[in-house]
């Protein structure tokens, strides 16, 4: 939207220096003066940023999407007063407050659609707002590798399938109707397979009805 200024800033180190520079205009005498959302990709980073701000005397709310109760606890003050919310993408539905002034992406989202939706939560009142994306080279490299990881080639899928049979000691074509205990971390370490590659190969095998996994596995 024309009232949103979009910025892309390279991180120096962990990016906290750039984050503080972005937040400074919205903090007066230690008090937050506007609504700000800081999005992080992972729960541990969300909590780390929250603790970083806390250590500097800056109040913030944290939303990791772990429970509905947590979401309710965050939404009430978010709708009532200026505040900073540090959140994962779980802070999404119902975030329709028109006067969010800044949305910061502390990590590069893995999906352009997510970025578009999250950045668009600022400035819905038509006034000037800012969407700032922080990045480093490592994150860009990881993004570029994602298609290969998410869509492994046929040989990679076959290789994981063979390792699965060896790991579970089940020959090909045998084991229908049986269930097996399976620890993904142990499997990946034993056969030196990237854990994400293993997950996406197993997803493909499930789509091809070679095996099935409970929903909680993914």
mmCIF file with all atom_site columns, C-alpha atoms in Angstrom:
data_model
loop_
_atom_site.group_PDB
_atom_site.id
_atom_site.type_symbol
_atom_site.label_atom_id
_atom_site.label_alt_id
_atom_site.label_comp_id
_atom_site.label_asym_id
_atom_site.label_entity_id
_atom_site.label_seq_id
_atom_site.pdbx_PDB_ins_code
_atom_site.Cartn_x
_atom_site.Cartn_y
_atom_site.Cartn_z
_atom_site.occupancy
_atom_site.B_iso_or_equiv
_atom_site.pdbx_formal_charge
_atom_site.auth_seq_id
_atom_site.auth_comp_id
_atom_site.auth_asym_id
_atom_site.auth_atom_id
_atom_site.pdbx_PDB_model_num
ATOM 1   C CA . UNK A 1 1   ? 0.000  0.000   0.000  1.00 0.00 ? 1   UNK A CA 1
ATOM 2   C CA . UNK A 1 2   ? 1.287  3.497   -0.773 1.00 0.00 ? 2   UNK A CA 1
ATOM 3   C CA . UNK A 1 3   ? 1.320  4.600   2.884  1.00 0.00 ? 3   UNK A CA 1
ATOM 4   C CA . UNK A 1 4   ? 3.757  1.819   3.882  1.00 0.00 ? 4   UNK A CA 1
ATOM 5   C CA . UNK A 1 5   ? 7.486  2.402   3.524  1.00 0.00 ? 5   UNK A CA 1
ATOM 6   C CA . UNK A 1 6   ? 9.254  -0.912  2.963  1.00 0.00 ? 6   UNK A CA 1
ATOM 7   C CA . UNK A 1 7   ? 12.858 -1.289  4.109  1.00 0.00 ? 7   UNK A CA 1
ATOM 8   C CA . UNK A 1 8   ? 15.378 -4.115  3.772  1.00 0.00 ? 8   UNK A CA 1
ATOM 9   C CA . UNK A 1 9   ? 18.356 -3.891  6.126  1.00 0.00 ? 9   UNK A CA 1
ATOM 10  C CA . UNK A 1 10  ? 21.371 -6.181  6.422  1.00 0.00 ? 10  UNK A CA 1
ATOM 11  C CA . UNK A 1 11  ? 22.098 -7.280  9.968  1.00 0.00 ? 11  UNK A CA 1
ATOM 12  C CA . UNK A 1 12  ? 25.341 -6.466  11.697 1.00 0.00 ? 12  UNK A CA 1
ATOM 13  C CA . UNK A 1 13  ? 26.049 -9.463  13.905 1.00 0.00 ? 13  UNK A CA 1
ATOM 14  C CA . UNK A 1 14  ? 22.819 -10.659 15.475 1.00 0.00 ? 14  UNK A CA 1
ATOM 15  C CA . UNK A 1 15  ? 20.784 -7.677  14.266 1.00 0.00 ? 15  UNK A CA 1
ATOM 16  C CA . UNK A 1 16  ? 20.010 -6.208  17.687 1.00 0.00 ? 16  UNK A CA 1
ATOM 17  C CA . UNK A 1 17  ? 21.784 -2.950  16.804 1.00 0.00 ? 17  UNK A CA 1
ATOM 18  C CA . UNK A 1 18  ? 19.526 -2.447  13.781 1.00 0.00 ? 18  UNK A CA 1
ATOM 19  C CA . UNK A 1 19  ? 16.457 -3.463  15.789 1.00 0.00 ? 19  UNK A CA 1
ATOM 20  C CA . UNK A 1 20  ? 17.121 -0.816  18.446 1.00 0.00 ? 20  UNK A CA 1
ATOM 21  C CA . UNK A 1 21  ? 17.591 1.835   15.760 1.00 0.00 ? 21  UNK A CA 1
ATOM 22  C CA . UNK A 1 22  ? 14.191 0.944   14.290 1.00 0.00 ? 22  UNK A CA 1
ATOM 23  C CA . UNK A 1 23  ? 12.447 0.974   17.685 1.00 0.00 ? 23  UNK A CA 1
ATOM 24  C CA . UNK A 1 24  ? 14.043 4.151   19.083 1.00 0.00 ? 24  UNK A CA 1
ATOM 25  C CA . UNK A 1 25  ? 11.480 6.636   17.617 1.00 0.00 ? 25  UNK A CA 1
ATOM 26  C CA . UNK A 1 26  ? 8.661  4.646   19.266 1.00 0.00 ? 26  UNK A CA 1
ATOM 27  C CA . UNK A 1 27  ? 10.050 4.660   22.810 1.00 0.00 ? 27  UNK A CA 1
ATOM 28  C CA . UNK A 1 28  ? 9.927  7.782   24.990 1.00 0.00 ? 28  UNK A CA 1
ATOM 29  C CA . UNK A 1 29  ? 11.292 7.776   28.549 1.00 0.00 ? 29  UNK A CA 1
ATOM 30  C CA . UNK A 1 30  ? 11.232 3.984   28.534 1.00 0.00 ? 30  UNK A CA 1
ATOM 31  C CA . UNK A 1 31  ? 7.575  3.830   27.444 1.00 0.00 ? 31  UNK A CA 1
ATOM 32  C CA . UNK A 1 32  ? 6.350  2.416   24.146 1.00 0.00 ? 32  UNK A CA 1
ATOM 33  C CA . UNK A 1 33  ? 4.345  5.049   22.262 1.00 0.00 ? 33  UNK A CA 1
ATOM 34  C CA . UNK A 1 34  ? 2.989  3.069   19.284 1.00 0.00 ? 34  UNK A CA 1
ATOM 35  C CA . UNK A 1 35  ? 1.980  -0.438  18.310 1.00 0.00 ? 35  UNK A CA 1
ATOM 36  C CA . UNK A 1 36  ? 4.892  -2.463  16.927 1.00 0.00 ? 36  UNK A CA 1
ATOM 37  C CA . UNK A 1 37  ? 5.026  -6.124  15.864 1.00 0.00 ? 37  UNK A CA 1
ATOM 38  C CA . UNK A 1 38  ? 8.357  -7.969  15.604 1.00 0.00 ? 38  UNK A CA 1
ATOM 39  C CA . UNK A 1 39  ? 8.074  -11.270 13.741 1.00 0.00 ? 39  UNK A CA 1
ATOM 40  C CA . UNK A 1 40  ? 10.589 -14.098 14.246 1.00 0.00 ? 40  UNK A CA 1
ATOM 41  C CA . UNK A 1 41  ? 10.640 -17.462 12.480 1.00 0.00 ? 41  UNK A CA 1
ATOM 42  C CA . UNK A 1 42  ? 11.169 -19.634 15.546 1.00 0.00 ? 42  UNK A CA 1
ATOM 43  C CA . UNK A 1 43  ? 10.021 -19.793 19.158 1.00 0.00 ? 43  UNK A CA 1
ATOM 44  C CA . UNK A 1 44  ? 13.556 -19.649 20.574 1.00 0.00 ? 44  UNK A CA 1
ATOM 45  C CA . UNK A 1 45  ? 14.359 -16.468 18.615 1.00 0.00 ? 45  UNK A CA 1
ATOM 46  C CA . UNK A 1 46  ? 11.043 -14.919 19.671 1.00 0.00 ? 46  UNK A CA 1
ATOM 47  C CA . UNK A 1 47  ? 11.896 -15.465 23.319 1.00 0.00 ? 47  UNK A CA 1
ATOM 48  C CA . UNK A 1 48  ? 15.491 -14.285 22.796 1.00 0.00 ? 48  UNK A CA 1
ATOM 49  C CA . UNK A 1 49  ? 14.365 -10.963 21.289 1.00 0.00 ? 49  UNK A CA 1
ATOM 50  C CA . UNK A 1 50  ? 11.781 -10.537 24.068 1.00 0.00 ? 50  UNK A CA 1
ATOM 51  C CA . UNK A 1 51  ? 14.498 -11.102 26.704 1.00 0.00 ? 51  UNK A CA 1
ATOM 52  C CA . UNK A 1 52  ? 16.892 -8.738  24.887 1.00 0.00 ? 52  UNK A CA 1
ATOM 53  C CA . UNK A 1 53  ? 14.311 -5.931  25.088 1.00 0.00 ? 53  UNK A CA 1
ATOM 54  C CA . UNK A 1 54  ? 13.504 -6.786  28.703 1.00 0.00 ? 54  UNK A CA 1
ATOM 55  C CA . UNK A 1 55  ? 17.192 -6.531  29.651 1.00 0.00 ? 55  UNK A CA 1
ATOM 56  C CA . UNK A 1 56  ? 17.167 -2.984  28.270 1.00 0.00 ? 56  UNK A CA 1
ATOM 57  C CA . UNK A 1 57  ? 14.105 -1.957  30.222 1.00 0.00 ? 57  UNK A CA 1
ATOM 58  C CA . UNK A 1 58  ? 11.756 -2.118  27.238 1.00 0.00 ? 58  UNK A CA 1
ATOM 59  C CA . UNK A 1 59  ? 8.433  -3.820  27.895 1.00 0.00 ? 59  UNK A CA 1
ATOM 60  C CA . UNK A 1 60  ? 7.200  -6.244  25.266 1.00 0.00 ? 60  UNK A CA 1
ATOM 61  C CA . UNK A 1 61  ? 4.649  -9.008  24.940 1.00 0.00 ? 61  UNK A CA 1
ATOM 62  C CA . UNK A 1 62  ? 5.644  -12.384 23.549 1.00 0.00 ? 62  UNK A CA 1
ATOM 63  C CA . UNK A 1 63  ? 3.426  -14.663 21.468 1.00 0.00 ? 63  UNK A CA 1
ATOM 64  C CA . UNK A 1 64  ? 4.735  -18.045 20.348 1.00 0.00 ? 64  UNK A CA 1
ATOM 65  C CA . UNK A 1 65  ? 1.345  -19.588 19.613 1.00 0.00 ? 65  UNK A CA 1
ATOM 66  C CA . UNK A 1 66  ? 1.883  -22.369 22.142 1.00 0.00 ? 66  UNK A CA 1
ATOM 67  C CA . UNK A 1 67  ? -1.547 -21.976 23.740 1.00 0.00 ? 67  UNK A CA 1
ATOM 68  C CA . UNK A 1 68  ? -4.839 -20.186 23.107 1.00 0.00 ? 68  UNK A CA 1
ATOM 69  C CA . UNK A 1 69  ? -4.542 -18.671 26.572 1.00 0.00 ? 69  UNK A CA 1
ATOM 70  C CA . UNK A 1 70  ? -1.270 -17.010 25.619 1.00 0.00 ? 70  UNK A CA 1
ATOM 71  C CA . UNK A 1 71  ? -2.872 -15.511 22.515 1.00 0.00 ? 71  UNK A CA 1
ATOM 72  C CA . UNK A 1 72  ? -5.738 -14.091 24.589 1.00 0.00 ? 72  UNK A CA 1
ATOM 73  C CA . UNK A 1 73  ? -3.272 -12.665 27.122 1.00 0.00 ? 73  UNK A CA 1
ATOM 74  C CA . UNK A 1 74  ? -1.405 -10.842 24.349 1.00 0.00 ? 74  UNK A CA 1
ATOM 75  C CA . UNK A 1 75  ? -4.412 -9.691  22.299 1.00 0.00 ? 75  UNK A CA 1
ATOM 76  C CA . UNK A 1 76  ? -6.101 -7.809  25.151 1.00 0.00 ? 76  UNK A CA 1
ATOM 77  C CA . UNK A 1 77  ? -3.287 -5.283  25.815 1.00 0.00 ? 77  UNK A CA 1
ATOM 78  C CA . UNK A 1 78  ? -2.464 -5.186  22.090 1.00 0.00 ? 78  UNK A CA 1
ATOM 79  C CA . UNK A 1 79  ? -5.958 -3.860  21.382 1.00 0.00 ? 79  UNK A CA 1
ATOM 80  C CA . UNK A 1 80  ? -6.035 -1.549  24.396 1.00 0.00 ? 80  UNK A CA 1
ATOM 81  C CA . UNK A 1 81  ? -2.725 0.324   24.376 1.00 0.00 ? 81  UNK A CA 1
ATOM 82  C CA . UNK A 1 82  ? 0.556  1.004   22.516 1.00 0.00 ? 82  UNK A CA 1
ATOM 83  C CA . UNK A 1 83  ? 2.890  -1.977  22.903 1.00 0.00 ? 83  UNK A CA 1
ATOM 84  C CA . UNK A 1 84  ? 5.564  -4.106  21.276 1.00 0.00 ? 84  UNK A CA 1
ATOM 85  C CA . UNK A 1 85  ? 4.640  -7.693  20.453 1.00 0.00 ? 85  UNK A CA 1
ATOM 86  C CA . UNK A 1 86  ? 7.411  -10.175 19.639 1.00 0.00 ? 86  UNK A CA 1
ATOM 87  C CA . UNK A 1 87  ? 5.795  -13.108 17.872 1.00 0.00 ? 87  UNK A CA 1
ATOM 88  C CA . UNK A 1 88  ? 5.966  -16.033 15.524 1.00 0.00 ? 88  UNK A CA 1
ATOM 89  C CA . UNK A 1 89  ? 3.634  -16.208 12.529 1.00 0.00 ? 89  UNK A CA 1
ATOM 90  C CA . UNK A 1 90  ? 1.028  -17.610 14.963 1.00 0.00 ? 90  UNK A CA 1
ATOM 91  C CA . UNK A 1 91  ? 0.239  -13.957 15.772 1.00 0.00 ? 91  UNK A CA 1
ATOM 92  C CA . UNK A 1 92  ? -1.905 -13.634 12.691 1.00 0.00 ? 92  UNK A CA 1
ATOM 93  C CA . UNK A 1 93  ? -5.648 -14.220 12.769 1.00 0.00 ? 93  UNK A CA 1
ATOM 94  C CA . UNK A 1 94  ? -7.531 -11.412 14.493 1.00 0.00 ? 94  UNK A CA 1
ATOM 95  C CA . UNK A 1 95  ? -4.616 -8.962  14.280 1.00 0.00 ? 95  UNK A CA 1
ATOM 96  C CA . UNK A 1 96  ? -6.725 -6.276  12.655 1.00 0.00 ? 96  UNK A CA 1
ATOM 97  C CA . UNK A 1 97  ? -5.719 -3.189  14.635 1.00 0.00 ? 97  UNK A CA 1
ATOM 98  C CA . UNK A 1 98  ? -5.571 -0.281  12.146 1.00 0.00 ? 98  UNK A CA 1
ATOM 99  C CA . UNK A 1 99  ? -2.899 1.802   13.896 1.00 0.00 ? 99  UNK A CA 1
ATOM 100 C CA . UNK A 1 100 ? 0.068  -0.618  13.948 1.00 0.00 ? 100 UNK A CA 1
ATOM 101 C CA . UNK A 1 101 ? 2.916  1.704   12.977 1.00 0.00 ? 101 UNK A CA 1
ATOM 102 C CA . UNK A 1 102 ? 5.768  -0.749  12.419 1.00 0.00 ? 102 UNK A CA 1
ATOM 103 C CA . UNK A 1 103 ? 6.163  -4.401  11.476 1.00 0.00 ? 103 UNK A CA 1
ATOM 104 C CA . UNK A 1 104 ? 9.715  -5.718  11.783 1.00 0.00 ? 104 UNK A CA 1
ATOM 105 C CA . UNK A 1 105 ? 10.753 -9.095  10.387 1.00 0.00 ? 105 UNK A CA 1
ATOM 106 C CA . UNK A 1 106 ? 13.742 -10.044 12.523 1.00 0.00 ? 106 UNK A CA 1
ATOM 107 C CA . UNK A 1 107 ? 14.258 -13.137 10.344 1.00 0.00 ? 107 UNK A CA 1
ATOM 108 C CA . UNK A 1 108 ? 13.599 -13.606 6.639  1.00 0.00 ? 108 UNK A CA 1
ATOM 109 C CA . UNK A 1 109 ? 10.243 -15.445 6.266  1.00 0.00 ? 109 UNK A CA 1
ATOM 110 C CA . UNK A 1 110 ? 10.380 -18.670 4.285  1.00 0.00 ? 110 UNK A CA 1
ATOM 111 C CA . UNK A 1 111 ? 7.357  -17.656 2.219  1.00 0.00 ? 111 UNK A CA 1
ATOM 112 C CA . UNK A 1 112 ? 6.662  -14.443 0.293  1.00 0.00 ? 112 UNK A CA 1
ATOM 113 C CA . UNK A 1 113 ? 2.937  -14.774 1.015  1.00 0.00 ? 113 UNK A CA 1
ATOM 114 C CA . UNK A 1 114 ? 3.614  -14.778 4.780  1.00 0.00 ? 114 UNK A CA 1
ATOM 115 C CA . UNK A 1 115 ? 5.767  -11.665 4.447  1.00 0.00 ? 115 UNK A CA 1
ATOM 116 C CA . UNK A 1 116 ? 3.081  -9.886  2.417  1.00 0.00 ? 116 UNK A CA 1
ATOM 117 C CA . UNK A 1 117 ? 0.353  -10.691 4.948  1.00 0.00 ? 117 UNK A CA 1
ATOM 118 C CA . UNK A 1 118 ? 2.444  -9.853  8.023  1.00 0.00 ? 118 UNK A CA 1
ATOM 119 C CA . UNK A 1 119 ? 3.923  -6.628  6.622  1.00 0.00 ? 119 UNK A CA 1
ATOM 120 C CA . UNK A 1 120 ? 0.411  -5.591  5.609  1.00 0.00 ? 120 UNK A CA 1
ATOM 121 C CA . UNK A 1 121 ? -0.719 -5.538  9.244  1.00 0.00 ? 121 UNK A CA 1
ATOM 122 C CA . UNK A 1 122 ? 0.777  -2.085  9.683  1.00 0.00 ? 122 UNK A CA 1
ATOM 123 C CA . UNK A 1 123 ? -0.758 1.186   8.531  1.00 0.00 ? 123 UNK A CA 1
ATOM 124 C CA . UNK A 1 124 ? -4.302 -0.023  7.939  1.00 0.00 ? 124 UNK A CA 1
ATOM 125 C CA . UNK A 1 125 ? -5.496 3.381   9.129  1.00 0.00 ? 125 UNK A CA 1
ATOM 126 C CA . UNK A 1 126 ? -3.993 4.901   5.966  1.00 0.00 ? 126 UNK A CA 1
ATOM 127 C CA . UNK A 1 127 ? -1.307 6.816   7.890  1.00 0.00 ? 127 UNK A CA 1
ATOM 128 C CA . UNK A 1 128 ? 2.445  6.453   7.343  1.00 0.00 ? 128 UNK A CA 1
ATOM 129 C CA . UNK A 1 129 ? 3.740  3.068   8.519  1.00 0.00 ? 129 UNK A CA 1
ATOM 130 C CA . UNK A 1 130 ? 6.928  1.049   8.154  1.00 0.00 ? 130 UNK A CA 1
ATOM 131 C CA . UNK A 1 131 ? 7.681  -2.569  7.270  1.00 0.00 ? 131 UNK A CA 1
ATOM 132 C CA . UNK A 1 132 ? 11.343 -3.429  7.843  1.00 0.00 ? 132 UNK A CA 1
ATOM 133 C CA . UNK A 1 133 ? 12.968 -6.736  6.913  1.00 0.00 ? 133 UNK A CA 1
ATOM 134 C CA . UNK A 1 134 ? 16.290 -7.668  8.540  1.00 0.00 ? 134 UNK A CA 1
ATOM 135 C CA . UNK A 1 135 ? 18.461 -10.278 6.847  1.00 0.00 ? 135 UNK A CA 1
ATOM 136 C CA . UNK A 1 136 ? 21.936 -11.779 6.637  1.00 0.00 ? 136 UNK A CA 1
ATOM 137 C CA . UNK A 1 137 ? 23.720 -13.824 3.973  1.00 0.00 ? 137 UNK A CA 1
ATOM 138 C CA . UNK A 1 138 ? 23.211 -17.103 5.843  1.00 0.00 ? 138 UNK A CA 1
ATOM 139 C CA . UNK A 1 139 ? 19.424 -16.667 5.752  1.00 0.00 ? 139 UNK A CA 1
ATOM 140 C CA . UNK A 1 140 ? 19.512 -15.984 2.006  1.00 0.00 ? 140 UNK A CA 1
ATOM 141 C CA . UNK A 1 141 ? 21.602 -19.114 1.421  1.00 0.00 ? 141 UNK A CA 1
ATOM 142 C CA . UNK A 1 142 ? 19.129 -21.177 3.465  1.00 0.00 ? 142 UNK A CA 1
ATOM 143 C CA . UNK A 1 143 ? 16.214 -19.793 1.426  1.00 0.00 ? 143 UNK A CA 1
ATOM 144 C CA . UNK A 1 144 ? 17.907 -20.693 -1.840 1.00 0.00 ? 144 UNK A CA 1
ATOM 145 C CA . UNK A 1 145 ? 18.436 -24.257 -0.609 1.00 0.00 ? 145 UNK A CA 1
ATOM 146 C CA . UNK A 1 146 ? 14.798 -24.747 0.391  1.00 0.00 ? 146 UNK A CA 1
ATOM 147 C CA . UNK A 1 147 ? 13.422 -25.954 -2.970 1.00 0.00 ? 147 UNK A CA 1
ATOM 148 C CA . UNK A 1 148 ? 16.016 -28.747 -3.073 1.00 0.00 ? 148 UNK A CA 1
ATOM 149 C CA . UNK A 1 149 ? 15.173 -29.767 0.509  1.00 0.00 ? 149 UNK A CA 1
ATOM 150 C CA . UNK A 1 150 ? 11.386 -29.525 0.159  1.00 0.00 ? 150 UNK A CA 1
ATOM 151 C CA . UNK A 1 151 ? 11.271 -31.244 -3.233 1.00 0.00 ? 151 UNK A CA 1
ATOM 152 C CA . UNK A 1 152 ? 13.964 -33.970 -3.123 1.00 0.00 ? 152 UNK A CA 1
ATOM 153 C CA . UNK A 1 153 ? 14.726 -35.854 -6.332 1.00 0.00 ? 153 UNK A CA 1
ATOM 154 C CA . UNK A 1 154 ? 13.720 -39.468 -6.914 1.00 0.00 ? 154 UNK A CA 1
ATOM 155 C CA . UNK A 1 155 ? 17.128 -40.917 -6.020 1.00 0.00 ? 155 UNK A CA 1
ATOM 156 C CA . UNK A 1 156 ? 17.112 -39.102 -2.662 1.00 0.00 ? 156 UNK A CA 1
ATOM 157 C CA . UNK A 1 157 ? 13.632 -40.428 -1.841 1.00 0.00 ? 157 UNK A CA 1
ATOM 158 C CA . UNK A 1 158 ? 14.665 -43.960 -2.789 1.00 0.00 ? 158 UNK A CA 1
ATOM 159 C CA . UNK A 1 159 ? 17.786 -43.674 -0.662 1.00 0.00 ? 159 UNK A CA 1
ATOM 160 C CA . UNK A 1 160 ? 15.780 -42.574 2.403  1.00 0.00 ? 160 UNK A CA 1
ATOM 161 C CA . UNK A 1 161 ? 13.306 -45.422 1.791  1.00 0.00 ? 161 UNK A CA 1
ATOM 162 C CA . UNK A 1 162 ? 16.128 -47.987 1.743  1.00 0.00 ? 162 UNK A CA 1
ATOM 163 C CA . UNK A 1 163 ? 17.569 -46.536 4.956  1.00 0.00 ? 163 UNK A CA 1
ATOM 164 C CA . UNK A 1 164 ? 14.102 -46.683 6.550  1.00 0.00 ? 164 UNK A CA 1
ATOM 165 C CA . UNK A 1 165 ? 13.817 -50.393 5.729  1.00 0.00 ? 165 UNK A CA 1
ATOM 166 C CA . UNK A 1 166 ? 17.261 -51.038 7.198  1.00 0.00 ? 166 UNK A CA 1
ATOM 167 C CA . UNK A 1 167 ? 16.534 -48.939 10.278 1.00 0.00 ? 167 UNK A CA 1
ATOM 168 C CA . UNK A 1 168 ? 13.206 -50.661 10.982 1.00 0.00 ? 168 UNK A CA 1
ATOM 169 C CA . UNK A 1 169 ? 14.466 -54.055 9.721  1.00 0.00 ? 169 UNK A CA 1
ATOM 170 C CA . UNK A 1 170 ? 11.442 -54.400 7.453  1.00 0.00 ? 170 UNK A CA 1
ATOM 171 C CA . UNK A 1 171 ? 11.957 -55.740 3.896  1.00 0.00 ? 171 UNK A CA 1
ATOM 172 C CA . UNK A 1 172 ? 10.272 -54.001 0.966  1.00 0.00 ? 172 UNK A CA 1
ATOM 173 C CA . UNK A 1 173 ? 6.659  -55.102 0.550  1.00 0.00 ? 173 UNK A CA 1
ATOM 174 C CA . UNK A 1 174 ? 6.443  -56.464 4.090  1.00 0.00 ? 174 UNK A CA 1
ATOM 175 C CA . UNK A 1 175 ? 4.947  -54.752 7.149  1.00 0.00 ? 175 UNK A CA 1
ATOM 176 C CA . UNK A 1 176 ? 1.500  -53.773 5.895  1.00 0.00 ? 176 UNK A CA 1
ATOM 177 C CA . UNK A 1 177 ? -0.870 -53.058 8.764  1.00 0.00 ? 177 UNK A CA 1
ATOM 178 C CA . UNK A 1 178 ? 1.953  -53.024 11.312 1.00 0.00 ? 178 UNK A CA 1
ATOM 179 C CA . UNK A 1 179 ? 3.158  -50.023 13.287 1.00 0.00 ? 179 UNK A CA 1
ATOM 180 C CA . UNK A 1 180 ? 6.700  -49.238 14.355 1.00 0.00 ? 180 UNK A CA 1
ATOM 181 C CA . UNK A 1 181 ? 8.345  -46.941 16.877 1.00 0.00 ? 181 UNK A CA 1
ATOM 182 C CA . UNK A 1 182 ? 10.441 -44.404 15.020 1.00 0.00 ? 182 UNK A CA 1
ATOM 183 C CA . UNK A 1 183 ? 12.717 -41.636 16.279 1.00 0.00 ? 183 UNK A CA 1
ATOM 184 C CA . UNK A 1 184 ? 13.543 -39.177 13.515 1.00 0.00 ? 184 UNK A CA 1
ATOM 185 C CA . UNK A 1 185 ? 16.641 -37.726 15.204 1.00 0.00 ? 185 UNK A CA 1
ATOM 186 C CA . UNK A 1 186 ? 18.176 -41.150 15.768 1.00 0.00 ? 186 UNK A CA 1
ATOM 187 C CA . UNK A 1 187 ? 17.402 -42.186 12.191 1.00 0.00 ? 187 UNK A CA 1
ATOM 188 C CA . UNK A 1 188 ? 18.897 -39.020 10.680 1.00 0.00 ? 188 UNK A CA 1
ATOM 189 C CA . UNK A 1 189 ? 22.047 -39.271 12.788 1.00 0.00 ? 189 UNK A CA 1
ATOM 190 C CA . UNK A 1 190 ? 22.541 -42.998 12.102 1.00 0.00 ? 190 UNK A CA 1
ATOM 191 C CA . UNK A 1 191 ? 22.426 -42.602 8.319  1.00 0.00 ? 191 UNK A CA 1
ATOM 192 C CA . UNK A 1 192 ? 23.881 -39.062 8.147  1.00 0.00 ? 192 UNK A CA 1
ATOM 193 C CA . UNK A 1 193 ? 20.738 -37.642 6.500  1.00 0.00 ? 193 UNK A CA 1
ATOM 194 C CA . UNK A 1 194 ? 19.713 -34.015 6.935  1.00 0.00 ? 194 UNK A CA 1
ATOM 195 C CA . UNK A 1 195 ? 16.663 -34.089 9.213  1.00 0.00 ? 195 UNK A CA 1
ATOM 196 C CA . UNK A 1 196 ? 14.584 -31.823 6.930  1.00 0.00 ? 196 UNK A CA 1
ATOM 197 C CA . UNK A 1 197 ? 15.458 -33.941 3.902  1.00 0.00 ? 197 UNK A CA 1
ATOM 198 C CA . UNK A 1 198 ? 14.284 -37.007 5.824  1.00 0.00 ? 198 UNK A CA 1
ATOM 199 C CA . UNK A 1 199 ? 10.989 -35.323 6.750  1.00 0.00 ? 199 UNK A CA 1
ATOM 200 C CA . UNK A 1 200 ? 10.169 -34.275 3.176  1.00 0.00 ? 200 UNK A CA 1
ATOM 201 C CA . UNK A 1 201 ? 11.122 -37.681 1.773  1.00 0.00 ? 201 UNK A CA 1
ATOM 202 C CA . UNK A 1 202 ? 8.870  -39.361 4.314  1.00 0.00 ? 202 UNK A CA 1
ATOM 203 C CA . UNK A 1 203 ? 6.069  -36.959 3.313  1.00 0.00 ? 203 UNK A CA 1
ATOM 204 C CA . UNK A 1 204 ? 6.484  -38.034 -0.325 1.00 0.00 ? 204 UNK A CA 1
ATOM 205 C CA . UNK A 1 205 ? 6.473  -41.717 0.657  1.00 0.00 ? 205 UNK A CA 1
ATOM 206 C CA . UNK A 1 206 ? 3.269  -41.112 2.593  1.00 0.00 ? 206 UNK A CA 1
ATOM 207 C CA . UNK A 1 207 ? 1.658  -39.353 -0.399 1.00 0.00 ? 207 UNK A CA 1
ATOM 208 C CA . UNK A 1 208 ? 2.564  -42.396 -2.510 1.00 0.00 ? 208 UNK A CA 1
ATOM 209 C CA . UNK A 1 209 ? 0.905  -44.690 0.094  1.00 0.00 ? 209 UNK A CA 1
ATOM 210 C CA . UNK A 1 210 ? 4.187  -46.478 0.832  1.00 0.00 ? 210 UNK A CA 1
ATOM 211 C CA . UNK A 1 211 ? 3.770  -45.716 4.537  1.00 0.00 ? 211 UNK A CA 1
ATOM 212 C CA . UNK A 1 212 ? 1.671  -43.580 6.835  1.00 0.00 ? 212 UNK A CA 1
ATOM 213 C CA . UNK A 1 213 ? 2.534  -41.370 9.791  1.00 0.00 ? 213 UNK A CA 1
ATOM 214 C CA . UNK A 1 214 ? 0.388  -39.878 12.530 1.00 0.00 ? 214 UNK A CA 1
ATOM 215 C CA . UNK A 1 215 ? -0.300 -36.163 12.139 1.00 0.00 ? 215 UNK A CA 1
ATOM 216 C CA . UNK A 1 216 ? 1.779  -35.408 15.228 1.00 0.00 ? 216 UNK A CA 1
ATOM 217 C CA . UNK A 1 217 ? 4.903  -36.723 13.474 1.00 0.00 ? 217 UNK A CA 1
ATOM 218 C CA . UNK A 1 218 ? 5.015  -33.708 11.139 1.00 0.00 ? 218 UNK A CA 1
#
